[in-house]
Amino acid sequence: MRIGRMDLRVVGSVGSTNSEAADMDVWSALLAREQLEGRGRLDHLWDSQPGGLYLSCVLPPTDPPTLYQFWAAVVVKRALSDLGVEVSVRWPNDILVDDMKIAGILSEHKGDRVIVGIGINVNNHVEDRPFPATSLIERTGKVSDVEGIARRMIEIVQDVPPAGDVMEKWRSASITEGKRVSVTTLTGVISGTAVGIRDDGALLVETESGVEPVTEGECRFT
Ligand code: BTN
């Protein structure tokens, strides 16, 4: 199905939409009813039972390359706001309602393209997650049309340029700054106060030894 310049393919079950989309053309998107090997950031699994939204969009690269994960959060925020659910964001890309995760983003560079994967808890159960989580059905009390939300997101994707004031929009939804944080990176844990987010997406953490820019990691409020 064509939505503007984006070609959307809807499938039943896949391993991971991000992995499948790696071979697709720029300006195409893949929506799956369920994922058998849904992937989260930092090699985590993304629980992907039927009823959730599992969407990957194949897009041209941006500068800086990290911009897409912040841009995608702005897109998801707008789509959920249209459905009456206001979200906030926690660095780098957790989308939260009342500090519970409702959506996540996995943005991956593959040669000359970027695969932006978006997972949203819509009608699926979230009780068994290893972190506090919620879903659209919990927030609105009604079943939502997953494919309809995906179509709307693809319109918003084409409406919000991945440039300009994306970081400003992201910061205005962020609840990260000013919080005591503990960021688990691939090389260790950085603890301190989040004092800002740079335009290249790095989180600035004020530690006992000064302000450290952190480019990747899992952030928890402490
Ligand atoms: C995270 O918060 O860790 C990111 C979760 C991203 C999940 C989405 S669902 C669609 C796409 N396909 C995947 O395998 N992962 C992303």
CSV table of C-alpha atoms and ligand atoms in Angstrom, one decimal:
chain,number,residue,atom,x,y,z
A,1,MET,CA,0.0,0.0,0.0
A,2,ARG,CA,1.3,3.4,-0.9
A,3,ILE,CA,1.1,6.3,1.6
A,4,GLY,CA,2.6,9.4,0.1
A,5,ARG,CA,6.1,8.4,-1.1
A,6,MET,CA,6.3,5.5,1.3
A,7,ASP,CA,5.5,1.9,0.4
A,8,LEU,CA,4.0,0.0,3.3
A,9,ARG,CA,4.0,-3.8,3.4
A,10,VAL,CA,2.0,-5.6,6.0
A,11,VAL,CA,2.9,-9.2,7.0
A,12,GLY,CA,1.9,-11.7,9.7
A,13,SER,CA,4.8,-13.2,11.5
A,14,VAL,CA,8.5,-12.3,11.1
A,15,GLY,CA,11.7,-12.7,13.1
A,16,SER,CA,12.4,-8.9,13.3
A,17,THR,CA,11.0,-6.2,11.0
A,18,ASN,CA,14.3,-4.4,11.3
A,19,SER,CA,16.2,-7.4,10.0
A,20,GLU,CA,13.7,-8.0,7.2
A,21,ALA,CA,13.7,-4.4,6.2
A,22,ALA,CA,17.5,-4.4,5.8
A,23,ASP,CA,17.0,-5.6,2.2
A,24,MET,CA,14.2,-3.2,1.3
A,25,ASP,CA,14.4,0.0,-0.6
A,26,VAL,CA,14.6,3.5,0.9
A,27,TRP,CA,11.1,4.9,1.4
A,28,SER,CA,9.6,1.5,2.2
A,29,ALA,CA,8.2,0.3,5.5
A,30,LEU,CA,7.3,-3.1,7.0
A,31,LEU,CA,4.6,-3.7,9.6
A,32,ALA,CA,4.3,-7.1,11.2
A,33,ARG,CA,1.5,-8.6,13.3
A,34,GLU,CA,4.0,-10.3,15.6
A,35,GLN,CA,7.8,-10.8,15.8
A,36,LEU,CA,9.4,-14.0,16.8
A,37,GLU,CA,12.8,-12.5,17.5
A,38,GLY,CA,12.0,-8.8,18.1
A,39,ARG,CA,15.1,-6.9,18.9
A,40,GLY,CA,15.6,-4.0,21.4
A,41,ARG,CA,18.6,-1.8,21.9
A,42,LEU,CA,21.8,-3.2,23.4
A,43,ASP,CA,21.0,-6.7,22.3
A,44,HIS,CA,17.8,-6.9,24.4
A,45,LEU,CA,14.8,-8.8,23.2
A,46,TRP,CA,11.6,-6.9,22.4
A,47,ASP,CA,8.6,-8.9,23.4
A,48,SER,CA,6.4,-8.8,20.3
A,49,GLN,CA,3.2,-10.7,20.7
A,50,PRO,CA,0.2,-10.0,18.4
A,51,GLY,CA,-1.7,-6.8,19.3
A,52,GLY,CA,1.5,-4.6,19.4
A,53,LEU,CA,2.8,-2.4,16.7
A,54,TYR,CA,6.0,-3.5,15.0
A,55,LEU,CA,7.1,-1.2,12.3
A,56,SER,CA,10.3,-0.5,10.4
A,57,CYS,CA,10.9,2.3,8.0
A,58,VAL,CA,13.8,2.4,5.6
A,59,LEU,CA,15.0,6.0,5.2
A,60,PRO,CA,17.9,7.9,3.7
A,61,PRO,CA,20.8,8.7,6.2
A,62,THR,CA,20.8,11.9,8.3
A,63,ASP,CA,23.6,14.0,9.7
A,64,PRO,CA,24.3,13.4,12.6
A,65,PRO,CA,23.5,9.7,12.1
A,66,THR,CA,22.1,9.5,15.7
A,67,LEU,CA,19.3,12.0,14.8
A,68,TYR,CA,16.8,9.4,13.7
A,69,GLN,CA,16.3,7.8,17.1
A,70,PHE,CA,15.3,11.2,18.5
A,71,TRP,CA,13.3,12.1,15.5
A,72,ALA,CA,11.4,8.8,15.7
A,73,ALA,CA,10.4,9.6,19.3
A,74,VAL,CA,9.0,12.9,18.1
A,75,VAL,CA,7.0,11.0,15.4
A,76,VAL,CA,5.7,8.5,18.0
A,77,LYS,CA,4.8,11.3,20.5
A,78,ARG,CA,2.7,13.0,17.8
A,79,ALA,CA,0.9,9.8,16.8
A,80,LEU,CA,0.1,8.9,20.4
A,81,SER,CA,-1.0,12.4,21.2
A,82,ASP,CA,-3.5,12.2,18.3
A,83,LEU,CA,-4.9,9.1,20.2
A,84,GLY,CA,-5.2,11.1,23.4
A,85,VAL,CA,-2.1,9.7,25.1
A,86,GLU,CA,0.6,12.2,26.1
A,87,VAL,CA,4.1,10.7,26.5
A,88,SER,CA,7.4,11.9,27.8
A,89,VAL,CA,10.8,10.7,26.6
A,90,ARG,CA,13.9,9.4,28.5
A,91,TRP,CA,17.3,9.5,26.9
A,92,PRO,CA,18.1,8.0,24.5
A,93,ASN,CA,14.7,6.8,23.2
A,94,ASP,CA,12.4,5.4,25.8
A,95,ILE,CA,8.9,6.6,25.3
A,96,LEU,CA,7.1,6.7,28.6
A,97,VAL,CA,3.7,7.3,30.2
A,98,ASP,CA,3.9,7.9,34.0
A,99,ASP,CA,7.4,6.5,33.9
A,100,MET,CA,6.2,3.2,32.3
A,101,LYS,CA,7.5,2.3,28.8
A,102,ILE,CA,4.9,2.4,26.1
A,103,ALA,CA,7.2,2.4,23.1
A,104,GLY,CA,10.8,1.9,22.0
A,105,ILE,CA,12.9,2.7,19.0
A,106,LEU,CA,15.8,0.9,17.4
A,107,SER,CA,17.6,2.8,14.7
A,108,GLU,CA,20.2,1.0,12.7
A,109,HIS,CA,22.5,2.1,9.9
A,110,LYS,CA,22.9,-0.4,7.0
A,111,GLY,CA,25.2,1.1,4.3
A,112,ASP,CA,23.4,3.9,2.5
A,113,ARG,CA,20.2,3.6,4.5
A,114,VAL,CA,18.8,3.8,8.0
A,115,ILE,CA,16.3,1.3,9.4
A,116,VAL,CA,14.1,3.0,12.0
A,117,GLY,CA,12.3,0.4,14.0
A,118,ILE,CA,9.4,1.4,16.2
A,119,GLY,CA,7.6,-0.9,18.7
A,120,ILE,CA,4.5,0.3,20.5
A,121,ASN,CA,2.5,-1.5,23.1
A,122,VAL,CA,-1.0,-1.2,21.7
A,123,ASN,CA,-3.5,-4.0,22.5
A,124,ASN,CA,-0.9,-6.5,23.8
A,125,HIS,CA,-0.2,-7.5,27.4
A,126,VAL,CA,2.8,-6.0,29.1
A,127,GLU,CA,2.8,-7.5,32.6
A,128,ASP,CA,5.7,-9.8,32.0
A,129,ARG,CA,8.3,-7.2,30.9
A,130,PRO,CA,11.5,-6.9,32.9
A,131,PHE,CA,10.8,-3.1,33.3
A,132,PRO,CA,7.7,-1.0,34.2
A,133,ALA,CA,5.6,-1.0,31.0
A,134,THR,CA,2.1,0.1,29.8
A,135,SER,CA,0.1,0.0,26.6
A,136,LEU,CA,-2.4,2.0,24.7
A,137,ILE,CA,-5.2,-0.3,25.8
A,138,GLU,CA,-4.3,0.2,29.4
A,139,ARG,CA,-4.3,4.0,28.9
A,140,THR,CA,-7.4,4.4,26.8
A,141,GLY,CA,-9.5,1.4,27.9
A,142,LYS,CA,-10.2,0.4,24.3
A,143,VAL,CA,-8.8,-1.7,21.5
A,144,SER,CA,-7.0,0.3,18.9
A,145,ASP,CA,-6.5,-0.3,15.2
A,146,VAL,CA,-2.8,-1.2,14.9
A,147,GLU,CA,-2.6,-0.9,11.1
A,148,GLY,CA,-4.4,2.5,11.3
A,149,ILE,CA,-1.9,3.8,13.8
A,150,ALA,CA,1.0,2.6,11.5
A,151,ARG,CA,-0.6,4.3,8.5
A,152,ARG,CA,-0.9,7.5,10.5
A,153,MET,CA,2.7,7.2,11.7
A,154,ILE,CA,3.9,6.9,8.1
A,155,GLU,CA,2.1,10.1,7.3
A,156,ILE,CA,3.8,11.8,10.2
A,157,VAL,CA,7.2,10.4,9.2
A,158,GLN,CA,6.8,12.3,5.9
A,159,ASP,CA,5.5,15.4,7.7
A,160,VAL,CA,8.3,15.9,10.2
A,161,PRO,CA,11.7,16.4,8.6
A,162,PRO,CA,14.6,14.7,10.3
A,163,ALA,CA,16.5,18.0,10.6
A,164,GLY,CA,16.1,21.5,12.0
A,165,ASP,CA,14.4,21.6,15.4
A,166,VAL,CA,14.1,17.9,16.1
A,167,MET,CA,16.3,18.0,19.1
A,168,GLU,CA,14.4,21.0,20.5
A,169,LYS,CA,11.1,19.1,20.0
A,170,TRP,CA,12.7,16.1,21.7
A,171,ARG,CA,14.0,18.1,24.7
A,172,SER,CA,10.6,19.7,25.2
A,173,ALA,CA,9.2,16.2,25.8
A,174,SER,CA,12.2,15.0,27.9
A,175,ILE,CA,12.1,14.2,31.6
A,176,THR,CA,15.8,13.3,31.7
A,177,GLU,CA,17.5,16.6,32.5
A,178,GLY,CA,18.0,17.3,36.1
A,179,LYS,CA,17.4,13.7,37.2
A,180,ARG,CA,20.0,11.5,39.0
A,181,VAL,CA,20.8,8.8,36.5
A,182,SER,CA,22.7,5.6,36.1
A,183,VAL,CA,23.7,4.8,32.6
A,184,THR,CA,24.9,1.3,31.7
A,185,THR,CA,27.2,1.4,28.7
A,186,LEU,CA,29.1,-1.4,27.0
A,187,THR,CA,32.1,-0.5,29.1
A,188,GLY,CA,30.7,0.3,32.5
A,189,VAL,CA,28.2,2.3,34.5
A,190,ILE,CA,28.2,6.1,34.7
A,191,SER,CA,26.3,7.7,37.5
A,192,GLY,CA,25.6,11.3,38.2
A,193,THR,CA,23.1,14.1,37.3
A,194,ALA,CA,21.8,14.5,33.7
A,195,VAL,CA,22.6,18.1,32.9
A,196,GLY,CA,21.8,18.2,29.2
A,197,ILE,CA,21.5,16.5,25.8
A,198,ARG,CA,23.8,17.7,23.0
A,199,ASP,CA,22.6,18.3,19.5
A,200,ASP,CA,24.5,15.1,18.4
A,201,GLY,CA,22.4,13.2,20.9
A,202,ALA,CA,25.0,12.7,23.6
A,203,LEU,CA,23.7,12.8,27.2
A,204,LEU,CA,25.8,15.0,29.5
A,205,VAL,CA,26.2,13.5,32.9
A,206,GLU,CA,27.8,15.5,35.7
A,207,THR,CA,29.8,13.0,37.7
A,208,GLU,CA,32.2,13.5,40.6
A,209,SER,CA,35.0,13.9,38.1
A,210,GLY,CA,33.3,16.4,35.8
A,211,VAL,CA,30.7,16.4,33.0
A,212,GLU,CA,30.9,13.3,30.8
A,213,PRO,CA,29.2,13.0,27.4
A,214,VAL,CA,27.6,9.5,27.0
A,215,THR,CA,26.8,8.5,23.5
A,216,GLU,CA,25.2,5.1,24.1
A,217,GLY,CA,23.7,3.2,27.0
A,218,GLU,CA,20.7,2.3,29.0
A,219,CYS,CA,19.6,5.1,31.3
A,220,ARG,CA,17.7,4.6,34.6
A,221,PHE,CA,16.6,7.2,37.0
A,222,THR,CA,18.0,6.6,40.5
B,1,BTN,C1,14.1,-0.6,22.8
B,1,BTN,O1,13.5,0.2,23.5
B,1,BTN,O2,15.0,-1.4,23.2
B,1,BTN,C2,13.9,-0.6,21.3
B,1,BTN,C3,12.7,-1.5,20.9
B,1,BTN,C4,12.5,-1.5,19.4
B,1,BTN,C5,11.5,-2.5,18.9
B,1,BTN,C6,11.1,-2.4,17.5
B,1,BTN,S1,9.7,-3.3,17.0
B,1,BTN,C7,10.0,-3.0,15.4
B,1,BTN,C8,11.5,-3.1,15.1
B,1,BTN,N1,11.9,-4.5,14.9
B,1,BTN,C9,12.7,-5.0,15.9
B,1,BTN,O3,13.2,-6.1,15.9
B,1,BTN,N2,12.9,-4.0,16.8
B,1,BTN,C10,12.2,-2.8,16.5
